Short mmCIF file of C-alpha atoms in Angstrom, two decimals:
data_model
loop_
_atom_site.label_atom_id
_atom_site.label_comp_id
_atom_site.label_asym_id
_atom_site.label_seq_id
_atom_site.Cartn_x
_atom_site.Cartn_y
_atom_site.Cartn_z
CA ALA A 78 1.11 6.71 27.97
CA ALA A 79 2.17 3.10 27.51
CA GLY A 80 4.44 2.44 24.57
CA VAL A 81 5.58 -0.62 22.67
CA ILE A 82 8.01 -2.64 24.77
CA GLN A 83 10.70 -4.89 23.38
CA SER A 84 13.00 -7.22 25.21
CA PRO A 85 15.82 -7.69 25.43
CA ARG A 86 17.19 -4.35 24.23
CA HIS A 87 20.58 -5.86 23.41
CA LEU A 88 21.54 -9.45 22.69
CA ILE A 89 24.84 -11.05 21.79
CA LYS A 90 24.89 -14.56 20.39
CA GLU A 91 27.33 -16.92 18.73
CA LYS A 92 26.85 -18.34 15.24
CA ARG A 93 24.44 -21.27 15.10
CA GLU A 94 22.82 -20.31 18.39
CA THR A 95 19.14 -19.44 18.80
CA ALA A 96 17.53 -16.21 19.98
CA THR A 97 14.04 -15.15 21.01
CA LEU A 98 12.95 -11.55 20.77
CA LYS A 99 9.78 -10.30 22.44
CA CYS A 100 7.41 -7.47 21.58
CA TYR A 101 4.66 -6.19 23.85
CA PRO A 102 2.23 -3.95 21.95
CA ILE A 103 0.41 -0.96 23.30
CA PRO A 104 -2.69 -2.10 25.26
CA ARG A 105 -5.67 -2.77 22.97
CA HIS A 106 -3.45 -2.96 19.90
CA ASP A 107 -4.20 -6.18 18.03
CA THR A 108 -1.67 -5.99 15.18
CA VAL A 109 2.09 -6.44 15.40
CA TYR A 110 4.69 -5.92 12.67
CA TRP A 111 8.33 -7.09 12.82
CA TYR A 112 11.05 -5.24 10.90
CA GLN A 113 14.78 -5.89 10.48
CA GLN A 114 17.29 -3.09 9.95
CA GLY A 115 20.82 -4.15 9.04
CA PRO A 116 23.78 -1.79 9.60
CA GLY A 117 23.40 1.19 7.30
CA GLN A 118 20.28 -0.31 5.72
CA ASP A 119 16.69 0.78 5.58
CA PRO A 120 14.23 -1.33 7.57
CA GLN A 121 12.78 -4.40 5.89
CA PHE A 122 9.48 -5.98 6.79
CA LEU A 123 9.67 -9.52 8.16
CA ILE A 124 6.22 -10.62 9.27
CA SER A 125 3.00 -9.36 10.83
CA PHE A 126 0.15 -10.69 12.94
CA TYR A 127 -3.44 -9.69 13.51
CA GLU A 128 -5.55 -11.31 16.20
CA LYS A 129 -2.94 -14.04 16.72
CA MET A 130 -2.92 -15.03 13.05
CA GLN A 131 -0.16 -14.29 10.56
CA SER A 132 -1.42 -11.54 8.27
CA ASP A 133 1.53 -10.69 6.02
CA LYS A 134 4.90 -12.22 5.33
CA GLY A 135 7.92 -10.37 4.04
CA SER A 136 11.57 -11.27 3.77
CA ILE A 137 11.69 -13.52 6.80
CA PRO A 138 14.21 -16.38 6.49
CA ASP A 139 12.99 -19.94 6.97
CA ARG A 140 15.27 -20.13 10.04
CA PHE A 141 13.04 -17.58 11.74
CA SER A 142 9.54 -18.12 13.06
CA ALA A 143 7.16 -15.91 14.95
CA GLN A 144 3.81 -15.99 16.65
CA GLN A 145 1.37 -13.77 18.47
CA PHE A 146 -0.05 -14.93 21.78
CA SER A 147 -3.44 -14.55 23.42
CA ASP A 148 -2.29 -11.40 25.25
CA TYR A 149 -1.22 -9.98 21.84
CA HIS A 150 2.47 -9.99 22.61
CA SER A 151 4.62 -11.46 19.86
CA GLU A 152 7.86 -13.44 19.82
CA LEU A 153 10.38 -13.75 17.00
CA ASN A 154 12.36 -16.98 17.22
CA MET A 155 15.64 -17.12 15.34
CA SER A 156 17.61 -20.33 14.92
CA SER A 157 20.97 -21.23 13.38
CA LEU A 158 22.04 -17.63 13.69
CA GLU A 159 24.39 -16.26 11.05
CA LEU A 160 26.68 -13.25 11.12
CA GLY A 161 24.34 -11.52 8.65
CA ASP A 162 21.51 -11.67 11.16
CA SER A 163 23.20 -8.93 13.18
CA ALA A 164 20.73 -6.07 12.99
CA LEU A 165 18.27 -3.92 14.85
CA TYR A 166 14.95 -5.73 15.11
CA PHE A 167 12.02 -3.56 15.93
CA CYS A 168 8.34 -4.16 16.15
CA ALA A 169 5.40 -1.86 15.67
CA SER A 170 1.83 -2.19 16.84
CA LYS A 171 -1.51 -0.74 15.85
CA ARG A 172 -5.21 -1.27 16.25
CA GLN A 173 -6.57 -2.79 13.07
CA VAL A 174 -9.67 -0.61 13.07
CA THR A 175 -7.86 2.71 13.50
CA TYR A 176 -6.43 4.65 10.66
CA ASN A 177 -2.98 3.34 9.84
CA GLU A 178 -0.75 4.72 12.54
CA GLN A 179 1.87 2.26 13.69
CA PHE A 180 3.70 2.83 16.96
CA PHE A 181 7.28 1.64 17.11
CA GLY A 182 9.19 -0.12 19.85
CA PRO A 183 12.77 0.83 20.73
CA GLY A 184 14.18 -2.24 19.04
CA THR A 185 16.42 -5.14 20.00
CA ARG A 186 19.98 -4.88 18.79
CA LEU A 187 21.21 -8.38 17.97
CA THR A 188 24.90 -9.01 17.47
CA VAL A 189 26.00 -12.40 16.17
CA LEU A 190 29.67 -13.20 16.71
CA LYS B 215 13.74 1.19 -8.39
CA ASN B 216 12.78 1.75 -4.77
CA GLU B 217 9.10 2.57 -4.34
CA VAL B 218 10.02 5.34 -1.89
CA GLU B 219 12.76 7.78 -2.83
CA GLN B 220 14.21 10.37 -0.48
CA SER B 221 16.46 13.32 -1.11
CA PRO B 222 18.98 14.33 -0.15
CA GLN B 223 20.69 11.24 1.25
CA ASN B 224 22.93 13.34 3.45
CA LEU B 225 22.50 16.90 4.65
CA THR B 226 24.70 19.13 6.76
CA ALA B 227 23.29 22.39 8.04
CA GLN B 228 24.31 25.21 10.34
CA GLU B 229 22.31 25.70 13.50
CA GLY B 230 19.30 27.91 12.82
CA GLU B 231 18.94 27.00 9.15
CA PHE B 232 15.64 25.98 7.57
CA ILE B 233 15.81 22.37 6.39
CA THR B 234 13.76 20.52 3.81
CA ILE B 235 13.80 16.78 3.19
CA ASN B 236 11.85 15.39 0.26
CA CYS B 237 10.10 12.10 -0.33
CA SER B 238 8.58 10.77 -3.55
CA TYR B 239 6.70 7.54 -3.95
CA SER B 240 5.53 5.61 -6.98
CA VAL B 241 2.53 3.65 -5.73
CA GLY B 242 -0.90 4.39 -4.35
CA ILE B 243 -0.79 4.93 -0.63
CA SER B 244 -3.21 5.34 2.22
CA ALA B 245 -0.78 7.23 4.44
CA LEU B 246 2.77 8.53 4.57
CA HIS B 247 4.89 8.52 7.70
CA TRP B 248 7.87 10.61 8.68
CA LEU B 249 10.10 8.86 11.20
CA GLN B 250 13.19 9.89 13.14
CA GLN B 251 16.04 7.63 14.19
CA HIS B 252 18.99 8.80 16.27
CA PRO B 253 22.31 6.95 15.87
CA GLY B 254 22.06 3.48 17.37
CA GLY B 255 18.54 4.25 18.49
CA GLY B 256 15.02 3.14 17.86
CA ILE B 257 12.48 4.75 15.57
CA VAL B 258 10.18 7.55 16.63
CA SER B 259 7.11 8.44 14.61
CA LEU B 260 6.97 12.17 13.84
CA PHE B 261 3.97 12.44 11.53
CA MET B 262 1.41 10.36 9.74
CA LEU B 263 -0.19 12.14 6.78
CA SER B 264 -2.80 11.32 4.21
CA SER B 265 -3.40 14.86 2.95
CA GLY B 266 -2.49 18.47 3.55
CA LYS B 267 -0.11 19.60 6.20
CA LYS B 268 0.73 18.91 9.85
CA LYS B 269 2.83 20.92 12.28
CA HIS B 270 4.42 19.93 15.56
CA GLY B 271 6.72 22.43 17.17
CA ARG B 272 9.48 23.25 14.72
CA LEU B 273 8.55 20.40 12.40
CA ILE B 274 6.18 20.72 9.46
CA ALA B 275 5.15 17.93 7.10
CA THR B 276 3.26 18.37 3.86
CA ILE B 277 1.95 15.94 1.30
CA ASN B 278 0.67 16.32 -2.25
CA ILE B 279 -1.24 13.17 -3.14
CA GLN B 280 -1.61 14.05 -6.85
CA GLU B 281 2.14 14.57 -7.24
CA LYS B 282 3.01 11.64 -4.93
CA HIS B 283 5.36 13.85 -2.97
CA SER B 284 5.90 14.85 0.65
CA SER B 285 8.28 17.21 2.39
CA LEU B 286 9.51 17.45 5.96
CA HIS B 287 10.63 20.90 7.06
CA ILE B 288 12.59 21.78 10.18
CA THR B 289 12.62 25.44 11.17
CA ALA B 290 15.38 26.96 13.33
CA SER B 291 17.38 23.73 13.23
CA HIS B 292 19.35 22.66 16.28
CA PRO B 293 22.17 20.14 16.78
CA ARG B 294 19.73 17.87 18.64
CA ASP B 295 17.82 17.53 15.35
CA SER B 296 20.77 15.53 14.01
CA ALA B 297 19.35 12.13 13.13
CA VAL B 298 18.23 9.99 10.22
CA TYR B 299 14.82 10.98 8.91
CA ILE B 300 12.91 8.22 7.17
CA CYS B 301 9.89 8.46 4.93
CA ALA B 302 7.66 5.37 4.91
CA VAL B 303 4.35 4.64 3.23
CA SER B 304 1.35 2.46 3.96
CA MET B 305 -0.08 0.93 0.81
CA ASN B 306 -3.69 1.14 -0.19
CA SER B 307 -5.20 -1.25 2.30
CA GLY B 308 -3.79 0.63 5.25
CA ASN B 309 -3.08 -2.44 7.30
CA THR B 310 -0.14 -3.55 5.21
CA PRO B 311 3.41 -3.18 6.52
CA LEU B 312 5.31 0.01 5.89
CA VAL B 313 7.63 0.43 2.92
CA PHE B 314 10.60 2.55 3.92
CA GLY B 315 12.79 5.01 2.08
CA LYS B 316 16.53 4.85 2.60
CA GLY B 317 16.54 7.80 4.95
CA THR B 318 18.19 11.21 5.02
CA ARG B 319 21.10 11.63 7.41
CA LEU B 320 20.95 15.14 8.87
CA SER B 321 23.80 16.76 10.77
CA VAL B 322 23.20 20.16 12.31
CA ILE B 323 26.39 21.94 13.33
CA ALA B 324 26.46 24.52 16.09
#
């Protein structure tokens, strides 16, 4: 069965650079969540989208932006990268009408040098 | 105080032992998730529960809604079970993002 796809899986950037992370939900899933997990930390919610509209906002820095496209894939854009942005970024998808279950992608490991 | 508390934080077991990881939460939820994360790896969903008990292979998850408590049990543990096990909850509306516990790091020694 198709799973949530994230790209790239690994990314290395310098401070002050920009990065774009992509999340492709399971087919027919209309909701995407983005989470950030710092080293040794529990995951923190960043932002979510339903039907291409932002639905919830968590601890996403102003330097980050995200959107969901017409094919339901989502992109997380990160600018002016800082060392503290080094983390595992993973997304999860679900169908809004189904009961709660979120399916997780493998994550993108971002390292900022 | 974290809304989702897990215990223990770290657990070392001998291969074959029966393992229990506990999760308590302080808010109303629509579902509770047990997740597994191997070192450096992504997150895999093990169970989603809103009541009762679920079993998948050697894994059993239970939830008591009245007591706001869930347990994950691993029978006949194996070194490949070594991972971080995370409890996460969906709040009342069900479409809200997950709130995660801090995880339990399990090491199973052969």
